[in-house]
Amino acid sequence: MLAYIVRRVWQMVPTLFGVMLLLFVLFNWVGGDPSYILAGKNLSAEALAGIRQQLGLDLPLPQQFLIFVKQVLTLDFGTSWSTQQPVSTLLHSRIGPSLLLTGSILLLGTVLAIGIAALVAYLRGSLTDRLVTLIATCAMSVSALVYIIAGQYWLAFKGGWFPIMGWSDSTLDNLLHYLPLPLLLGVIVGLAPDIRFYRSCFVEELGHDYVRTARAKGLSEPVIMLKHVLRNAMIPVVTSLMMSLPYLMMGAMLLETFFGIPGMGKEVVMAVERSDFPVIKAITIYIALATMLFNLLTDIIYKLIDPRVQLH
Amino acid sequence: MNPHALLATLAALALLPAQAADMNKVLRVALNAPETGFDPAKVSDLYSSTVTENIFDPLVTYDYLARPAKLIPNTVSALPAISADGKVYTFRLKPGIYFAADPAFKGKKRELTAADYAYSIKRHLDPAIHSPWSFLVDGRFVGGNELVKAAGKGALNYDAPLDGIRVLDKYTLQLTLTETNFNFLPILAMPAFGAVAREVIEANRDNTNAHPVGTGPYLLKEWKPGSRIVLEANPGFRKLVFNATPGNDPVDKAVVQALQGKTLPQVGRIEISVIEEEQPLWLSFLNRQLDISGIPQVALQNALVIDPKNPLKVRLAEQYARQGIQLQRQLLPEITFHFFNMQDPVVGGDSKDRIALRRAIAMSFPVSEAIAGIRRGQAVPMNYIVPAGVAGHNPAFRGAPKYDPAAANALLDRFGYRIGSDGYRTRPDGKPLSIELACGTSSTDKQWNEYWQKTFDTLKIRLGFRQGKWNELSKANHQGKLQMWGMAWGADYPDGENFMQLLYGKNAGDSNAADFKNADYDRLFEASLKLPHGPARNKLYDAMNKIAVAQQPWIFGDIRMRSTLAHRHVKGLKLHPLLGTSWRYLDLQK
């Protein structure tokens, strides 16, 4: 196992290098020239050249890339080009609200989706199953933006059950007041596709011979479902969950924008709009690292869930 | 309204700090886009400036009530003495004005002096700062160019003597300009020229945007970039008492009734949220989570009862009027226009056929229809390079050509733009005629594009769109790769020079985005710089407008109307064309 982990970690190096190279090429190709934003109304050639020099954009591209490599090795991405704030400070202040929002959505959404999916899989072919599948299919066809706009209007404004938007420095205040509505809407947006996916996992497991054997042995249905089916169905579920974990860092751009949550989603959009490369670099690299680490973790969890899995 | 009768004098009755603000009065407002920071020499976006104008004090400011905008002393005892040749400005500061407390002052009270303004103005010249406002001071001060040249690409030597910016004594600042300029004062009223303390800047050299320390009515309490800004009343702010005489304007009367004799500011805390989406902004205002708000485009029809015959004649919808919501409206001191790249081989140049092509396009663009469709009627067509409310505006001048597609087509026929077998026009030399219009990617841009497509279809000219982010299009334009693009220019200061310079040949490739070069225009512009605002300068402005109309480097666009709403408990509100906010003049009476 240790040798496998060491090998996988070693393989991350060329992958990360590839991510860096791709990001660097893309930014220089289509990322936009930040000097035109920073110059404001002063677009003289001297002003633009001065800003490019200050940002290091006048250096040869290989030299700029080497600086990028150094930043990744030290995990110090310097300061934001647009606000001058240290990138680490910016991301540190953004990551908490994003994780609170997206983590809650993932947790609650997963629990609900697995529960409903297991139930309708168990009742496969029944009216309940068909109804849930129909509702889930319809719900998936509606844009997330519609849920957010309608939810904010009807539940917060018309109903008055939630604040329209806002965020506090107090986690308790956020959990009690500001989080519930975006959480509810985030769960609703993600619930339908998750239910359909998890249902198919459960249905597939229910069709296996070991389930029939378990029933023949006289095991109760709850034991079959919770002890045998659920465990075997967990591999695709774990894969899906682990793959989505790195993206929790990215936040939920629409929810954050509509509900005034100072998270990473808003920061990503601002950074792209302003061609703020240090922030874009930091977020991309952290997500790439998280993706690789969670992929490794997923494989290890496979082994723990199903001892038959061999790690090579 | 009689501006003389309404002169609002903010009298400094005593210069000892006298905190009047009630910290329980919390004003909640929103910015429509993220700010970038609060160093006045480094930020130029509107959103950052709305904050910096409440933290830093420029030498002069604007009378809150007087219209057109009127300059009054701020930290100086009187408006400066200007020499007869219009080159030397001498300011005398009021003693006893102090910066907000900061660790850089090591526990001592730090008085504002003339040296602070000298330092603050020099920062805009500093090559190491790259001030977005440097174009307002470059080459203006005697000896300034030499000092900048000596700095090279490094930092400016602030201690080197500079004849153009001299500190005569602790409270006296003298600015000496290289050229006669009677209209320089409004530049010094901009928030960008507010006083900073050198110790604070040097102590926070790496992050001056996050450490704004000024002498203004508010100080920065909290900043979460792009999300939330909190200002609190500066406890050391000098005593300012509101004292004005209202005329007949009911808004002025209400302001005076609410504020007369009160010490400013009254509001103790200002919570500013960044809300970019229209729905949460609008619902937050209706839900009283915001005290003041603009009206988002999507809510205009709901909030206002618009007279279909005259869309600028509006009243607040009954359901909002019943709640006591206040509506204030103001034509923005700005212009919007589409420009042609005057160096482009197809649309540029001053040959008659090219002028005819540009004129035909201008004649076929339905400005009024676009205003009705996109702006919901809340704008007026632009007819003069200098907008209303800015010194030098001529309301009688009609610069936009009459909408007449038939005449436009006839003009093109006459100058050899023939319609080919494919149904589209060719150039006079027989080559295919195709024009590319640069545009953004927003839904509003797409709406404008529909009107442009209609315009070019009417003229039977092929049109292509080049979509992109603003900075990419701006770069392409600087490289001469664009043919047409739309822009807006808001007044940095209320003087016509700020607008007329947009077509000055020496600004080509900079603020002159059209790359327009016309010797007559340049000569008139240079002559206008030597004149104070008045009939003689206006005459030159008219002549320059006529050149712009004849050469058609621009297609005049529109001037937008701003509508602002405030809840009943907000007292003292009056929109100002140059001041970004009214916060220091507001009171909350719940």
PDB file of N, CA, C and O in Angstrom, chain A residues 31-33 36-37 39-44 50 53-54 82-85 94 149 152 157 164-165 169 257-258 262 266 270 272 274-275, chain B residues 34-36 42 128 130 132 134 207 209-210 223-227 277 279-280 287 289 469-472 474-475 478 489-490 492 509-510:
ATOM      1  N   GLY A  31      -6.095  34.938 -21.827  1.00  0.00           N
ATOM      2  CA  GLY A  31      -6.398  35.447 -20.478  1.00  0.00           C
ATOM      3  C   GLY A  31      -6.656  36.938 -20.408  1.00  0.00           C
ATOM      4  O   GLY A  31      -7.199  37.431 -19.430  1.00  0.00           O
ATOM      5  N   GLY A  32      -6.263  37.656 -21.423  1.00  0.00           N
ATOM      6  CA  GLY A  32      -6.473  39.108 -21.381  1.00  0.00           C
ATOM      7  C   GLY A  32      -5.276  39.812 -20.760  1.00  0.00           C
ATOM      8  O   GLY A  32      -4.574  39.244 -19.925  1.00  0.00           O
ATOM      9  N   ASP A  33      -5.084  41.036 -21.183  1.00  0.00           N
ATOM     10  CA  ASP A  33      -3.948  41.820 -20.697  1.00  0.00           C
ATOM     11  C   ASP A  33      -4.408  42.698 -19.524  1.00  0.00           C
ATOM     12  O   ASP A  33      -5.178  43.629 -19.717  1.00  0.00           O
ATOM     13  N   TYR A  36      -4.368  46.845 -19.232  1.00  0.00           N
ATOM     14  CA  TYR A  36      -5.424  47.735 -19.742  1.00  0.00           C
ATOM     15  C   TYR A  36      -6.507  47.978 -18.695  1.00  0.00           C
ATOM     16  O   TYR A  36      -7.226  48.960 -18.762  1.00  0.00           O
ATOM     17  N   ILE A  37      -6.653  47.055 -17.751  1.00  0.00           N
ATOM     18  CA  ILE A  37      -7.618  47.258 -16.675  1.00  0.00           C
ATOM     19  C   ILE A  37      -7.008  48.149 -15.600  1.00  0.00           C
ATOM     20  O   ILE A  37      -7.622  49.104 -15.136  1.00  0.00           O
ATOM     21  N   ALA A  39      -4.664  50.280 -15.836  1.00  0.00           N
ATOM     22  CA  ALA A  39      -4.309  51.633 -16.270  1.00  0.00           C
ATOM     23  C   ALA A  39      -5.479  52.602 -16.122  1.00  0.00           C
ATOM     24  O   ALA A  39      -5.281  53.811 -16.167  1.00  0.00           O
ATOM     25  N   GLY A  40      -6.688  52.086 -15.949  1.00  0.00           N
ATOM     26  CA  GLY A  40      -7.854  52.961 -15.852  1.00  0.00           C
ATOM     27  C   GLY A  40      -8.032  53.745 -17.138  1.00  0.00           C
ATOM     28  O   GLY A  40      -8.027  53.182 -18.225  1.00  0.00           O
ATOM     29  N   LYS A  41      -8.167  55.073 -17.002  1.00  0.00           N
ATOM     30  CA  LYS A  41      -8.353  55.900 -18.192  1.00  0.00           C
ATOM     31  C   LYS A  41      -7.018  56.318 -18.808  1.00  0.00           C
ATOM     32  O   LYS A  41      -6.998  56.963 -19.843  1.00  0.00           O
ATOM     33  N   ASN A  42      -5.945  55.977 -18.129  1.00  0.00           N
ATOM     34  CA  ASN A  42      -4.623  56.399 -18.600  1.00  0.00           C
ATOM     35  C   ASN A  42      -4.022  55.319 -19.488  1.00  0.00           C
ATOM     36  O   ASN A  42      -3.270  54.475 -19.031  1.00  0.00           O
ATOM     37  N   LEU A  43      -4.366  55.322 -20.762  1.00  0.00           N
ATOM     38  CA  LEU A  43      -3.966  54.242 -21.653  1.00  0.00           C
ATOM     39  C   LEU A  43      -2.774  54.625 -22.532  1.00  0.00           C
ATOM     40  O   LEU A  43      -2.629  54.119 -23.637  1.00  0.00           O
ATOM     41  N   SER A  44      -1.925  55.507 -22.043  1.00  0.00           N
ATOM     42  CA  SER A  44      -0.752  55.864 -22.838  1.00  0.00           C
ATOM     43  C   SER A  44       0.194  54.669 -22.906  1.00  0.00           C
ATOM     44  O   SER A  44       0.198  53.804 -22.010  1.00  0.00           O
ATOM     45  N   GLY A  50       4.745  50.559 -18.253  1.00  0.00           N
ATOM     46  CA  GLY A  50       5.153  50.607 -16.855  1.00  0.00           C
ATOM     47  C   GLY A  50       4.437  49.556 -16.030  1.00  0.00           C
ATOM     48  O   GLY A  50       5.044  48.884 -15.186  1.00  0.00           O
ATOM     49  N   GLN A  53       5.680  46.113 -16.839  1.00  0.00           N
ATOM     50  CA  GLN A  53       6.985  45.894 -16.212  1.00  0.00           C
ATOM     51  C   GLN A  53       6.811  45.563 -14.728  1.00  0.00           C
ATOM     52  O   GLN A  53       7.428  44.645 -14.206  1.00  0.00           O
ATOM     53  N   GLN A  54       5.927  46.303 -14.080  1.00  0.00           N
ATOM     54  CA  GLN A  54       5.704  46.075 -12.654  1.00  0.00           C
ATOM     55  C   GLN A  54       5.148  44.669 -12.391  1.00  0.00           C
ATOM     56  O   GLN A  54       5.491  44.030 -11.397  1.00  0.00           O
ATOM     57  N   SER A  82      -5.095  43.050  -9.041  1.00  0.00           N
ATOM     58  CA  SER A  82      -6.118  44.101  -9.075  1.00  0.00           C
ATOM     59  C   SER A  82      -6.319  44.782  -7.724  1.00  0.00           C
ATOM     60  O   SER A  82      -6.581  45.975  -7.677  1.00  0.00           O
ATOM     61  N   THR A  83      -6.196  44.051  -6.625  1.00  0.00           N
ATOM     62  CA  THR A  83      -6.460  44.685  -5.326  1.00  0.00           C
ATOM     63  C   THR A  83      -5.207  44.840  -4.463  1.00  0.00           C
ATOM     64  O   THR A  83      -5.285  45.457  -3.406  1.00  0.00           O
ATOM     65  N   GLN A  84      -4.106  44.240  -4.905  1.00  0.00           N
ATOM     66  CA  GLN A  84      -2.837  44.295  -4.139  1.00  0.00           C
ATOM     67  C   GLN A  84      -2.864  43.444  -2.885  1.00  0.00           C
ATOM     68  O   GLN A  84      -1.891  43.428  -2.138  1.00  0.00           O
ATOM     69  N   GLN A  85      -3.955  42.786  -2.607  1.00  0.00           N
ATOM     70  CA  GLN A  85      -4.018  41.982  -1.388  1.00  0.00           C
ATOM     71  C   GLN A  85      -3.258  40.681  -1.587  1.00  0.00           C
ATOM     72  O   GLN A  85      -3.268  40.111  -2.686  1.00  0.00           O
ATOM     73  N   ARG A  94     -11.923  33.552   1.795  1.00  0.00           N
ATOM     74  CA  ARG A  94     -13.004  33.065   0.912  1.00  0.00           C
ATOM     75  C   ARG A  94     -13.345  31.596   1.127  1.00  0.00           C
ATOM     76  O   ARG A  94     -14.462  31.176   0.849  1.00  0.00           O
ATOM     77  N   ILE A 149     -33.534  32.171  -8.608  1.00  0.00           N
ATOM     78  CA  ILE A 149     -34.346  33.394  -8.746  1.00  0.00           C
ATOM     79  C   ILE A 149     -35.725  33.199  -8.106  1.00  0.00           C
ATOM     80  O   ILE A 149     -36.189  34.036  -7.333  1.00  0.00           O
ATOM     81  N   GLN A 152     -35.422  32.789  -4.209  1.00  0.00           N
ATOM     82  CA  GLN A 152     -35.149  34.053  -3.523  1.00  0.00           C
ATOM     83  C   GLN A 152     -36.398  34.938  -3.513  1.00  0.00           C
ATOM     84  O   GLN A 152     -36.710  35.578  -2.508  1.00  0.00           O
ATOM     85  N   PHE A 157     -38.412  36.880  -0.296  1.00  0.00           N
ATOM     86  CA  PHE A 157     -39.084  38.171  -0.427  1.00  0.00           C
ATOM     87  C   PHE A 157     -40.575  38.077  -0.121  1.00  0.00           C
ATOM     88  O   PHE A 157     -41.089  38.754   0.764  1.00  0.00           O
ATOM     89  N   ILE A 164     -33.136  38.131   2.323  1.00  0.00           N
ATOM     90  CA  ILE A 164     -32.900  38.118   0.872  1.00  0.00           C
ATOM     91  C   ILE A 164     -31.474  37.673   0.586  1.00  0.00           C
ATOM     92  O   ILE A 164     -31.233  36.848  -0.295  1.00  0.00           O
ATOM     93  N   MET A 165     -30.557  38.201   1.324  1.00  0.00           N
ATOM     94  CA  MET A 165     -29.156  37.846   1.136  1.00  0.00           C
ATOM     95  C   MET A 165     -28.367  38.325   2.350  1.00  0.00           C
ATOM     96  O   MET A 165     -28.903  39.023   3.198  1.00  0.00           O
ATOM     97  N   ASP A 169     -20.021  37.473  10.183  1.00  0.00           N
ATOM     98  CA  ASP A 169     -18.740  36.934  10.649  1.00  0.00           C
ATOM     99  C   ASP A 169     -18.956  35.767  11.613  1.00  0.00           C
ATOM    100  O   ASP A 169     -18.030  35.030  11.917  1.00  0.00           O
ATOM    101  N   THR A 257     -23.199  34.651  -5.575  1.00  0.00           N
ATOM    102  CA  THR A 257     -23.482  35.964  -6.163  1.00  0.00           C
ATOM    103  C   THR A 257     -24.871  36.446  -5.767  1.00  0.00           C
ATOM    104  O   THR A 257     -25.059  37.599  -5.406  1.00  0.00           O
ATOM    105  N   PHE A 258     -25.846  35.577  -5.826  1.00  0.00           N
ATOM    106  CA  PHE A 258     -27.219  35.985  -5.517  1.00  0.00           C
ATOM    107  C   PHE A 258     -27.450  36.204  -4.021  1.00  0.00           C
ATOM    108  O   PHE A 258     -28.295  37.010  -3.639  1.00  0.00           O
ATOM    109  N   PRO A 262     -19.472  35.671   0.620  1.00  0.00           N
ATOM    110  CA  PRO A 262     -18.118  36.029   0.159  1.00  0.00           C
ATOM    111  C   PRO A 262     -17.234  34.812  -0.050  1.00  0.00           C
ATOM    112  O   PRO A 262     -16.252  34.606   0.658  1.00  0.00           O
ATOM    113  N   LYS A 266     -17.307  33.720  -6.205  1.00  0.00           N
ATOM    114  CA  LYS A 266     -17.264  35.141  -6.572  1.00  0.00           C
ATOM    115  C   LYS A 266     -15.837  35.568  -6.897  1.00  0.00           C
ATOM    116  O   LYS A 266     -15.595  36.336  -7.817  1.00  0.00           O
ATOM    117  N   MET A 270     -14.409  37.219 -10.358  1.00  0.00           N
ATOM    118  CA  MET A 270     -13.725  38.516 -10.349  1.00  0.00           C
ATOM    119  C   MET A 270     -12.327  38.397 -10.936  1.00  0.00           C
ATOM    120  O   MET A 270     -11.891  39.248 -11.716  1.00  0.00           O
ATOM    121  N   VAL A 272     -11.162  36.237 -13.081  1.00  0.00           N
ATOM    122  CA  VAL A 272     -11.189  36.036 -14.534  1.00  0.00           C
ATOM    123  C   VAL A 272     -11.545  37.345 -15.238  1.00  0.00           C
ATOM    124  O   VAL A 272     -10.912  37.731 -16.224  1.00  0.00           O
ATOM    125  N   ARG A 274     -11.006  40.297 -14.284  1.00  0.00           N
ATOM    126  CA  ARG A 274      -9.935  41.300 -14.160  1.00  0.00           C
ATOM    127  C   ARG A 274      -8.595  40.788 -14.662  1.00  0.00           C
ATOM    128  O   ARG A 274      -7.576  41.450 -14.455  1.00  0.00           O
ATOM    129  N   SER A 275      -8.578  39.599 -15.237  1.00  0.00           N
ATOM    130  CA  SER A 275      -7.309  38.983 -15.683  1.00  0.00           C
ATOM    131  C   SER A 275      -6.291  38.985 -14.540  1.00  0.00           C
ATOM    132  O   SER A 275      -5.124  39.315 -14.733  1.00  0.00           O
TER     133      SER A 275
ATOM    134  N   PRO B  34     -17.568  45.150  -7.903  1.00  0.00           N
ATOM    135  CA  PRO B  34     -16.550  45.139  -6.861  1.00  0.00           C
ATOM    136  C   PRO B  34     -15.596  46.319  -6.954  1.00  0.00           C
ATOM    137  O   PRO B  34     -15.252  46.758  -8.049  1.00  0.00           O
ATOM    138  N   GLU B  35     -15.188  46.786  -5.792  1.00  0.00           N
ATOM    139  CA  GLU B  35     -14.164  47.823  -5.709  1.00  0.00           C
ATOM    140  C   GLU B  35     -12.800  47.173  -5.882  1.00  0.00           C
ATOM    141  O   GLU B  35     -12.697  45.950  -5.888  1.00  0.00           O
ATOM    142  N   THR B  36     -11.743  47.981  -5.976  1.00  0.00           N
ATOM    143  CA  THR B  36     -10.405  47.386  -6.099  1.00  0.00           C
ATOM    144  C   THR B  36      -9.491  47.757  -4.939  1.00  0.00           C
ATOM    145  O   THR B  36      -8.518  47.055  -4.678  1.00  0.00           O
ATOM    146  N   LYS B  42      -3.977  54.957  -6.618  1.00  0.00           N
ATOM    147  CA  LYS B  42      -3.899  53.684  -7.338  1.00  0.00           C
ATOM    148  C   LYS B  42      -5.220  53.209  -7.907  1.00  0.00           C
ATOM    149  O   LYS B  42      -5.232  52.303  -8.737  1.00  0.00           O
ATOM    150  N   ALA B 128       6.708  54.651 -10.155  1.00  0.00           N
ATOM    151  CA  ALA B 128       6.591  53.354  -9.472  1.00  0.00           C
ATOM    152  C   ALA B 128       5.165  53.063  -9.054  1.00  0.00           C
ATOM    153  O   ALA B 128       4.807  51.925  -8.771  1.00  0.00           O
ATOM    154  N   HIS B 130       2.341  54.106 -10.911  1.00  0.00           N
ATOM    155  CA  HIS B 130       1.489  53.941 -12.101  1.00  0.00           C
ATOM    156  C   HIS B 130       0.083  54.436 -11.826  1.00  0.00           C
ATOM    157  O   HIS B 130      -0.904  53.713 -12.032  1.00  0.00           O
ATOM    158  N   PRO B 132      -3.452  55.711 -12.185  1.00  0.00           N
ATOM    159  CA  PRO B 132      -4.361  55.816 -13.343  1.00  0.00           C
ATOM    160  C   PRO B 132      -4.768  57.258 -13.633  1.00  0.00           C
ATOM    161  O   PRO B 132      -5.365  57.532 -14.660  1.00  0.00           O
ATOM    162  N   SER B 134      -2.477  59.760 -13.623  1.00  0.00           N
ATOM    163  CA  SER B 134      -1.274  60.538 -13.935  1.00  0.00           C
ATOM    164  C   SER B 134      -1.487  61.427 -15.168  1.00  0.00           C
ATOM    165  O   SER B 134      -0.851  62.467 -15.297  1.00  0.00           O
ATOM    166  N   ASN B 207       0.883  47.320   0.788  1.00  0.00           N
ATOM    167  CA  ASN B 207      -0.565  47.119   0.719  1.00  0.00           C
ATOM    168  C   ASN B 207      -1.304  48.408   1.045  1.00  0.00           C
ATOM    169  O   ASN B 207      -2.137  48.451   1.959  1.00  0.00           O
ATOM    170  N   ASN B 209      -3.546  49.851  -0.548  1.00  0.00           N
ATOM    171  CA  ASN B 209      -4.966  49.801  -0.874  1.00  0.00           C
ATOM    172  C   ASN B 209      -5.837  49.423   0.316  1.00  0.00           C
ATOM    173  O   ASN B 209      -7.023  49.732   0.349  1.00  0.00           O
ATOM    174  N   ALA B 210      -5.236  48.706   1.258  1.00  0.00           N
ATOM    175  CA  ALA B 210      -6.026  48.228   2.403  1.00  0.00           C
ATOM    176  C   ALA B 210      -5.879  49.130   3.629  1.00  0.00           C
ATOM    177  O   ALA B 210      -6.474  48.853   4.662  1.00  0.00           O
ATOM    178  N   TRP B 223     -12.912  45.499   5.553  1.00  0.00           N
ATOM    179  CA  TRP B 223     -12.914  45.352   4.090  1.00  0.00           C
ATOM    180  C   TRP B 223     -12.767  43.889   3.714  1.00  0.00           C
ATOM    181  O   TRP B 223     -11.759  43.278   4.045  1.00  0.00           O
ATOM    182  N   LYS B 224     -13.789  43.372   3.086  1.00  0.00           N
ATOM    183  CA  LYS B 224     -13.708  42.044   2.476  1.00  0.00           C
ATOM    184  C   LYS B 224     -13.818  42.275   0.985  1.00  0.00           C
ATOM    185  O   LYS B 224     -14.916  42.526   0.469  1.00  0.00           O
ATOM    186  N   PRO B 225     -12.694  42.255   0.262  1.00  0.00           N
ATOM    187  CA  PRO B 225     -12.694  42.672  -1.143  1.00  0.00           C
ATOM    188  C   PRO B 225     -13.799  42.011  -1.959  1.00  0.00           C
ATOM    189  O   PRO B 225     -14.013  40.807  -1.904  1.00  0.00           O
ATOM    190  N   GLY B 226     -14.497  42.848  -2.688  1.00  0.00           N
ATOM    191  CA  GLY B 226     -15.532  42.350  -3.578  1.00  0.00           C
ATOM    192  C   GLY B 226     -16.783  41.890  -2.878  1.00  0.00           C
ATOM    193  O   GLY B 226     -17.684  41.326  -3.509  1.00  0.00           O
ATOM    194  N   SER B 227     -16.873  42.120  -1.575  1.00  0.00           N
ATOM    195  CA  SER B 227     -18.010  41.583  -0.844  1.00  0.00           C
ATOM    196  C   SER B 227     -18.621  42.604   0.134  1.00  0.00           C
ATOM    197  O   SER B 227     -19.813  42.892   0.059  1.00  0.00           O
ATOM    198  N   GLU B 277     -25.881  41.315  -8.946  1.00  0.00           N
ATOM    199  CA  GLU B 277     -27.096  40.855  -9.627  1.00  0.00           C
ATOM    200  C   GLU B 277     -28.260  41.803  -9.330  1.00  0.00           C
ATOM    201  O   GLU B 277     -28.385  42.310  -8.211  1.00  0.00           O
ATOM    202  N   GLN B 279     -31.630  41.218  -9.242  1.00  0.00           N
ATOM    203  CA  GLN B 279     -32.739  40.778  -8.375  1.00  0.00           C
ATOM    204  C   GLN B 279     -32.427  40.944  -6.889  1.00  0.00           C
ATOM    205  O   GLN B 279     -33.221  41.551  -6.160  1.00  0.00           O
ATOM    206  N   PRO B 280     -31.284  40.411  -6.404  1.00  0.00           N
ATOM    207  CA  PRO B 280     -31.029  40.596  -4.969  1.00  0.00           C
ATOM    208  C   PRO B 280     -30.904  42.055  -4.572  1.00  0.00           C
ATOM    209  O   PRO B 280     -31.294  42.440  -3.463  1.00  0.00           O
ATOM    210  N   ASN B 287     -37.064  45.006   0.660  1.00  0.00           N
ATOM    211  CA  ASN B 287     -37.170  44.314   1.945  1.00  0.00           C
ATOM    212  C   ASN B 287     -36.525  45.101   3.082  1.00  0.00           C
ATOM    213  O   ASN B 287     -36.378  44.604   4.184  1.00  0.00           O
ATOM    214  N   GLN B 289     -33.478  45.804   3.526  1.00  0.00           N
ATOM    215  CA  GLN B 289     -32.117  45.429   3.889  1.00  0.00           C
ATOM    216  C   GLN B 289     -31.136  46.461   3.343  1.00  0.00           C
ATOM    217  O   GLN B 289     -29.964  46.457   3.704  1.00  0.00           O
ATOM    218  N   LYS B 469     -13.586  40.573 -24.067  1.00  0.00           N
ATOM    219  CA  LYS B 469     -13.515  41.294 -22.792  1.00  0.00           C
ATOM    220  C   LYS B 469     -13.002  42.700 -23.072  1.00  0.00           C
ATOM    221  O   LYS B 469     -12.267  42.925 -24.039  1.00  0.00           O
ATOM    222  N   TRP B 470     -13.333  43.620 -22.189  1.00  0.00           N
ATOM    223  CA  TRP B 470     -13.000  45.020 -22.416  1.00  0.00           C
ATOM    224  C   TRP B 470     -11.500  45.219 -22.629  1.00  0.00           C
ATOM    225  O   TRP B 470     -11.072  45.925 -23.545  1.00  0.00           O
ATOM    226  N   ASN B 471     -10.688  44.579 -21.772  1.00  0.00           N
ATOM    227  CA  ASN B 471      -9.251  44.834 -21.881  1.00  0.00           C
ATOM    228  C   ASN B 471      -8.673  44.270 -23.176  1.00  0.00           C
ATOM    229  O   ASN B 471      -7.757  44.861 -23.764  1.00  0.00           O
ATOM    230  N   GLU B 472      -9.240  43.179 -23.662  1.00  0.00           N
ATOM    231  CA  GLU B 472      -8.731  42.615 -24.916  1.00  0.00           C
ATOM    232  C   GLU B 472      -9.097  43.501 -26.101  1.00  0.00           C
ATOM    233  O   GLU B 472      -8.300  43.719 -27.022  1.00  0.00           O
ATOM    234  N   SER B 474      -9.699  46.691 -25.899  1.00  0.00           N
ATOM    235  CA  SER B 474      -8.936  47.922 -25.764  1.00  0.00           C
ATOM    236  C   SER B 474      -7.527  47.724 -26.320  1.00  0.00           C
ATOM    237  O   SER B 474      -6.980  48.592 -27.016  1.00  0.00           O
ATOM    238  N   LYS B 475      -6.953  46.585 -26.039  1.00  0.00           N
ATOM    239  CA  LYS B 475      -5.607  46.281 -26.559  1.00  0.00           C
ATOM    240  C   LYS B 475      -5.635  46.224 -28.088  1.00  0.00           C
ATOM    241  O   LYS B 475      -4.772  46.788 -28.763  1.00  0.00           O
ATOM    242  N   HIS B 478      -5.765  49.619 -29.486  1.00  0.00           N
ATOM    243  CA  HIS B 478      -4.464  50.292 -29.447  1.00  0.00           C
ATOM    244  C   HIS B 478      -3.534  49.784 -30.536  1.00  0.00           C
ATOM    245  O   HIS B 478      -2.616  50.490 -30.939  1.00  0.00           O
ATOM    246  N   TRP B 489     -17.889  57.803 -21.522  1.00  0.00           N
ATOM    247  CA  TRP B 489     -16.913  58.619 -20.789  1.00  0.00           C
ATOM    248  C   TRP B 489     -17.667  59.448 -19.755  1.00  0.00           C
ATOM    249  O   TRP B 489     -18.509  60.274 -20.090  1.00  0.00           O
ATOM    250  N   GLY B 490     -17.375  59.189 -18.496  1.00  0.00           N
ATOM    251  CA  GLY B 490     -18.004  59.940 -17.414  1.00  0.00           C
ATOM    252  C   GLY B 490     -17.102  61.089 -17.000  1.00  0.00           C
ATOM    253  O   GLY B 490     -15.865  60.989 -17.108  1.00  0.00           O
ATOM    254  N   ASP B 492     -14.723  63.195 -15.099  1.00  0.00           N
ATOM    255  CA  ASP B 492     -13.823  63.096 -13.947  1.00  0.00           C
ATOM    256  C   ASP B 492     -13.933  64.377 -13.137  1.00  0.00           C
ATOM    257  O   ASP B 492     -13.756  64.380 -11.929  1.00  0.00           O
ATOM    258  N   GLY B 509      -4.419  57.172 -29.457  1.00  0.00           N
ATOM    259  CA  GLY B 509      -3.816  55.976 -28.871  1.00  0.00           C
ATOM    260  C   GLY B 509      -3.942  55.961 -27.362  1.00  0.00           C
ATOM    261  O   GLY B 509      -3.524  55.028 -26.700  1.00  0.00           O
ATOM    262  N   ASP B 510      -4.504  57.005 -26.790  1.00  0.00           N
ATOM    263  CA  ASP B 510      -4.713  57.066 -25.337  1.00  0.00           C
ATOM    264  C   ASP B 510      -6.208  57.274 -25.119  1.00  0.00           C
ATOM    265  O   ASP B 510      -7.018  56.403 -25.443  1.00  0.00           O
TER     266      ASP B 510
END
